[in-house]
Amino acid sequence: MVRIIMHGCNGKMGQTISGLVAGDENASIVAGIDVFDDGHNPYPVFKSLAECNMEADVVIDFASAKAVDNLLDWCVANKMPLVLCTTGLSEEQLAKVDEASGKTAILRSANMSLGINTLFKVLKNVAPLFAQAGFDIEIVEKHHRLKLDAPSGTALALADAVNESLPEKYEYVFDRSERREKRPVKEIGISAVRGGTIVGEHEVIFAGEDEVITFKHTAYSKAVFAKGAIEAAKYLKGKGSGMYTMKEVIE
């Protein structure tokens, strides 16, 4: 049984995870952290981690980037393993995550779904073949109107998975509106769409002469991310300091 502190418990992902954990005999949420609470959760909710006095094995974070610094400080001070799911972190925060992983276990992923993390592996295998054949590479991601960061952390992670496999690194391009020139070969275009209630859709496009190969992942429910986060929490329980990924959870 893994005992979880749900950081950002009253957000959409926090509530989705709460619902799934309620039916999981191998996990329980012992406390929630959220500045807003109406008392509807079956576990105690604290406004901050500093106020939380519950024994736990791991923290799952689906809050906001502005809360990550205090979250990391608390997890380091309490040697608490952390499943860090919040995206849109600054370069300074990413550096702090790396530093904190030297003192406690941190599993960080831009996307917790099994499908996306399998796609990372596939892209690393095929991207060099398409790049060598002269295919242009584009990524298009779509999310709901409430998502704050653009492009998504998953889109950037997909671009990284492609770029890390190439013998020569490509440039990321987010806006071509001011350019009047032929598309350079060695770039990865990343486009973001925001609208409605789209849960999450990512396309990696390899466009060649007279043919296009597209790898696409569509999430129809937030449950795919919640399930991954719960499995990550089970995996991280009892782990020593270090940086972990969903790759270890899957394998």
Coordinates of C-alpha atoms in Angstrom, one line a residue:
M1 CA 0.0 0.0 0.0
V2 CA 1.4 3.4 -1.0
R3 CA 0.3 6.4 1.0
I4 CA -0.1 9.5 -1.1
I5 CA -0.2 13.2 -0.5
M6 CA -2.1 14.8 -3.4
H7 CA -0.6 18.2 -4.1
G8 CA -3.3 20.2 -5.9
C9 CA -6.0 17.8 -4.8
N10 CA -9.0 20.0 -5.9
G11 CA -7.8 20.6 -9.4
K12 CA -9.2 18.5 -12.2
M13 CA -6.3 16.0 -12.2
G14 CA -6.2 15.9 -8.4
Q15 CA -9.9 14.9 -8.4
T16 CA -9.4 12.4 -11.2
I17 CA -6.6 10.7 -9.2
S18 CA -8.7 10.8 -6.0
G19 CA -11.5 9.0 -7.7
L20 CA -9.2 6.3 -9.1
V21 CA -7.3 5.8 -5.9
A22 CA -10.6 5.3 -4.0
G23 CA -11.0 2.0 -6.0
D24 CA -7.4 0.9 -5.8
E25 CA -6.6 -1.5 -2.9
N26 CA -2.9 -0.8 -3.3
A27 CA -3.0 3.0 -2.8
S28 CA -4.6 5.5 -0.6
I29 CA -4.6 9.3 -0.3
V30 CA -3.8 10.3 3.2
A31 CA -3.9 14.1 2.7
G32 CA -4.5 16.7 0.1
I33 CA -2.9 20.1 -0.4
D34 CA -4.9 22.9 -1.9
V35 CA -5.5 26.6 -1.1
F36 CA -9.2 26.1 -1.9
D37 CA -11.3 23.4 -0.2
D38 CA -15.0 22.9 0.5
G39 CA -14.6 19.8 2.6
H40 CA -15.9 17.3 0.1
N41 CA -12.8 15.0 0.0
P42 CA -12.7 11.9 2.1
Y43 CA -9.2 12.9 3.3
P44 CA -8.0 15.9 5.2
V45 CA -6.9 18.9 3.1
F46 CA -4.3 21.4 4.1
K47 CA -3.6 24.8 2.6
S48 CA 0.1 24.1 2.5
L49 CA 2.6 21.2 2.9
A50 CA 4.0 23.0 5.9
E51 CA 0.7 22.4 7.7
C52 CA 0.4 18.7 6.7
N53 CA 1.1 16.3 9.6
M54 CA 0.1 13.0 7.9
E55 CA 2.5 10.1 7.4
A56 CA 3.0 9.4 3.7
D57 CA 5.2 7.5 1.2
V58 CA 5.1 9.9 -1.8
V59 CA 3.7 13.1 -3.1
I60 CA 1.9 13.4 -6.4
D61 CA 2.0 16.9 -7.8
F62 CA -0.6 18.2 -10.3
A63 CA -0.7 21.8 -9.0
S64 CA 1.0 24.8 -10.7
A65 CA 4.5 25.9 -11.6
K66 CA 4.4 28.7 -9.0
A67 CA 4.0 26.2 -6.2
V68 CA 6.9 24.0 -7.4
D69 CA 9.7 25.8 -5.5
N70 CA 8.1 25.3 -2.1
L71 CA 7.1 21.8 -3.0
L72 CA 10.7 20.9 -3.8
D73 CA 12.0 22.5 -0.6
W74 CA 9.5 20.5 1.5
C75 CA 10.2 17.2 -0.2
V76 CA 14.0 17.6 0.2
A77 CA 13.6 18.6 3.9
N78 CA 11.4 15.6 4.5
K79 CA 13.2 13.1 2.2
M80 CA 9.8 12.6 0.5
P81 CA 9.7 11.0 -2.9
L82 CA 7.9 13.2 -5.5
V83 CA 6.0 12.4 -8.7
L84 CA 6.3 15.8 -10.4
C85 CA 3.7 16.2 -13.1
T86 CA 3.3 20.0 -13.3
T87 CA 4.6 21.4 -16.6
G88 CA 5.6 24.9 -17.7
L89 CA 8.6 25.1 -15.3
S90 CA 11.3 27.8 -15.8
E91 CA 14.9 27.0 -16.5
E92 CA 15.7 27.9 -12.9
Q93 CA 13.0 25.6 -11.6
L94 CA 14.3 22.7 -13.8
A95 CA 17.7 23.3 -12.4
K96 CA 16.2 23.2 -8.9
V97 CA 14.5 19.9 -9.7
D98 CA 17.8 18.4 -10.8
E99 CA 19.5 19.6 -7.6
A100 CA 16.6 18.2 -5.4
S101 CA 16.9 14.8 -7.1
G102 CA 20.3 14.5 -5.5
K103 CA 18.6 14.5 -2.1
T104 CA 15.3 12.7 -2.6
A105 CA 13.6 10.6 -5.3
I106 CA 11.9 12.5 -8.1
L107 CA 10.0 11.1 -11.0
R108 CA 9.4 13.8 -13.5
S109 CA 7.4 13.4 -16.7
A110 CA 5.8 15.9 -19.1
N111 CA 3.1 13.3 -19.7
M112 CA 2.2 10.3 -17.6
S113 CA 0.4 8.2 -20.1
L114 CA 1.7 4.8 -21.2
G115 CA 1.0 5.6 -24.9
I116 CA 3.0 8.8 -25.0
N117 CA 5.9 7.3 -23.2
T118 CA 6.0 4.4 -25.6
L119 CA 5.8 7.0 -28.5
F120 CA 9.0 8.6 -27.1
K121 CA 10.8 5.3 -27.6
V122 CA 9.4 4.7 -31.1
L123 CA 10.4 8.2 -32.2
K124 CA 14.0 7.8 -31.1
N125 CA 14.2 4.7 -33.3
V126 CA 12.6 6.1 -36.5
A127 CA 13.5 9.8 -36.5
P128 CA 17.2 9.3 -37.7
L129 CA 15.9 7.3 -40.6
F130 CA 13.4 9.9 -41.7
A131 CA 15.9 12.8 -41.1
Q132 CA 18.5 11.1 -43.2
A133 CA 16.0 10.7 -46.0
G134 CA 15.3 14.5 -45.9
F135 CA 11.9 14.5 -44.3
D136 CA 10.8 17.7 -42.6
I137 CA 9.6 17.4 -39.0
E138 CA 6.6 19.1 -37.5
I139 CA 4.8 18.7 -34.2
V140 CA 1.2 19.9 -33.6
E141 CA -0.4 19.8 -30.2
K142 CA -4.0 20.6 -29.2
H143 CA -5.3 21.2 -25.7
H144 CA -8.3 22.8 -23.9
R145 CA -8.8 26.5 -23.6
L146 CA -7.8 26.5 -19.9
K147 CA -4.2 25.2 -20.4
L148 CA -1.7 27.8 -19.4
D149 CA 1.5 26.8 -21.1
A150 CA 2.1 26.6 -24.8
P151 CA 3.6 24.6 -26.3
S152 CA 2.8 21.8 -24.0
G153 CA 5.5 20.1 -22.0
T154 CA 4.7 16.9 -23.9
A155 CA 5.2 18.6 -27.3
L156 CA 8.6 19.7 -26.1
A157 CA 9.4 16.3 -24.8
L158 CA 8.5 14.7 -28.1
A159 CA 10.7 17.2 -29.9
D160 CA 13.5 16.3 -27.5
A161 CA 13.0 12.6 -28.1
V162 CA 13.4 13.3 -31.8
N163 CA 16.3 15.7 -31.5
E164 CA 18.3 13.5 -29.1
S165 CA 18.4 10.7 -31.7
L166 CA 19.7 12.9 -34.5
P167 CA 23.4 13.1 -35.3
E168 CA 23.1 16.9 -35.8
K169 CA 20.7 18.8 -33.6
Y170 CA 17.8 20.7 -35.1
E171 CA 16.5 24.1 -34.1
Y172 CA 13.0 24.4 -32.6
V173 CA 10.8 27.0 -34.3
F174 CA 7.5 28.2 -32.7
D175 CA 6.5 31.1 -34.9
R176 CA 7.1 31.6 -38.7
S177 CA 4.9 34.6 -39.0
E178 CA 7.8 37.0 -39.6
R179 CA 9.7 34.8 -41.9
R180 CA 9.7 35.0 -45.7
E181 CA 12.0 32.2 -46.7
K182 CA 12.1 28.6 -47.8
R183 CA 11.8 26.2 -44.8
P184 CA 15.3 25.1 -43.6
V185 CA 15.8 21.4 -43.3
K186 CA 17.3 21.2 -39.8
E187 CA 14.4 22.6 -37.8
I188 CA 11.5 21.1 -35.9
G189 CA 8.3 23.2 -36.1
I190 CA 6.1 23.1 -33.0
S191 CA 2.6 24.5 -33.1
A192 CA 0.0 24.8 -30.3
V193 CA -3.8 24.9 -30.6
R194 CA -6.0 25.9 -27.6
G195 CA -9.8 25.5 -27.6
G196 CA -12.8 23.9 -26.1
T197 CA -12.4 20.9 -23.9
I198 CA -9.7 19.0 -25.9
V199 CA -8.0 16.8 -23.3
G200 CA -4.8 16.4 -25.3
E201 CA -3.7 15.5 -28.8
H202 CA -0.2 15.3 -30.2
E203 CA 1.0 14.7 -33.8
V204 CA 4.5 14.2 -34.9
I205 CA 4.7 14.7 -38.7
F206 CA 7.5 13.5 -41.0
A207 CA 6.8 15.2 -44.3
G208 CA 8.8 13.9 -47.3
E209 CA 8.6 14.0 -51.1
D210 CA 5.1 12.7 -52.0
E211 CA 4.5 11.0 -48.7
V212 CA 3.8 11.9 -45.1
I213 CA 4.1 9.7 -42.0
T214 CA 2.3 10.8 -38.9
F215 CA 2.5 9.5 -35.3
K216 CA -0.5 10.6 -33.3
H217 CA -1.6 10.2 -29.7
T218 CA -5.0 11.3 -28.5
A219 CA -6.1 11.4 -24.9
Y220 CA -9.9 11.1 -24.5
S221 CA -9.9 11.4 -20.8
K222 CA -7.6 12.7 -18.0
A223 CA -7.8 9.2 -16.5
V224 CA -4.9 8.1 -18.8
F225 CA -2.6 10.6 -17.0
A226 CA -4.0 9.8 -13.6
K227 CA -3.4 6.1 -14.0
G228 CA 0.2 6.7 -14.9
A229 CA 0.7 9.0 -12.0
I230 CA -0.6 6.4 -9.5
E231 CA 1.6 3.7 -11.0
A232 CA 4.5 6.1 -10.8
A233 CA 3.8 6.7 -7.1
K234 CA 3.7 2.9 -6.4
Y235 CA 7.0 2.6 -8.2
L236 CA 8.7 5.5 -6.4
K237 CA 7.8 4.3 -2.8
G238 CA 10.9 3.5 -0.9
K239 CA 13.3 4.6 -3.7
G240 CA 16.5 6.5 -2.9
S241 CA 17.5 9.8 -4.2
G242 CA 17.7 10.2 -8.0
M243 CA 15.9 11.3 -11.1
Y244 CA 13.4 8.7 -12.4
T245 CA 11.2 8.6 -15.5
M246 CA 8.1 6.8 -16.7
K247 CA 10.5 4.6 -18.7
E248 CA 11.5 2.8 -15.5
V249 CA 7.8 2.5 -14.5
I250 CA 6.8 0.9 -17.8
E251 CA 9.8 -1.5 -17.9

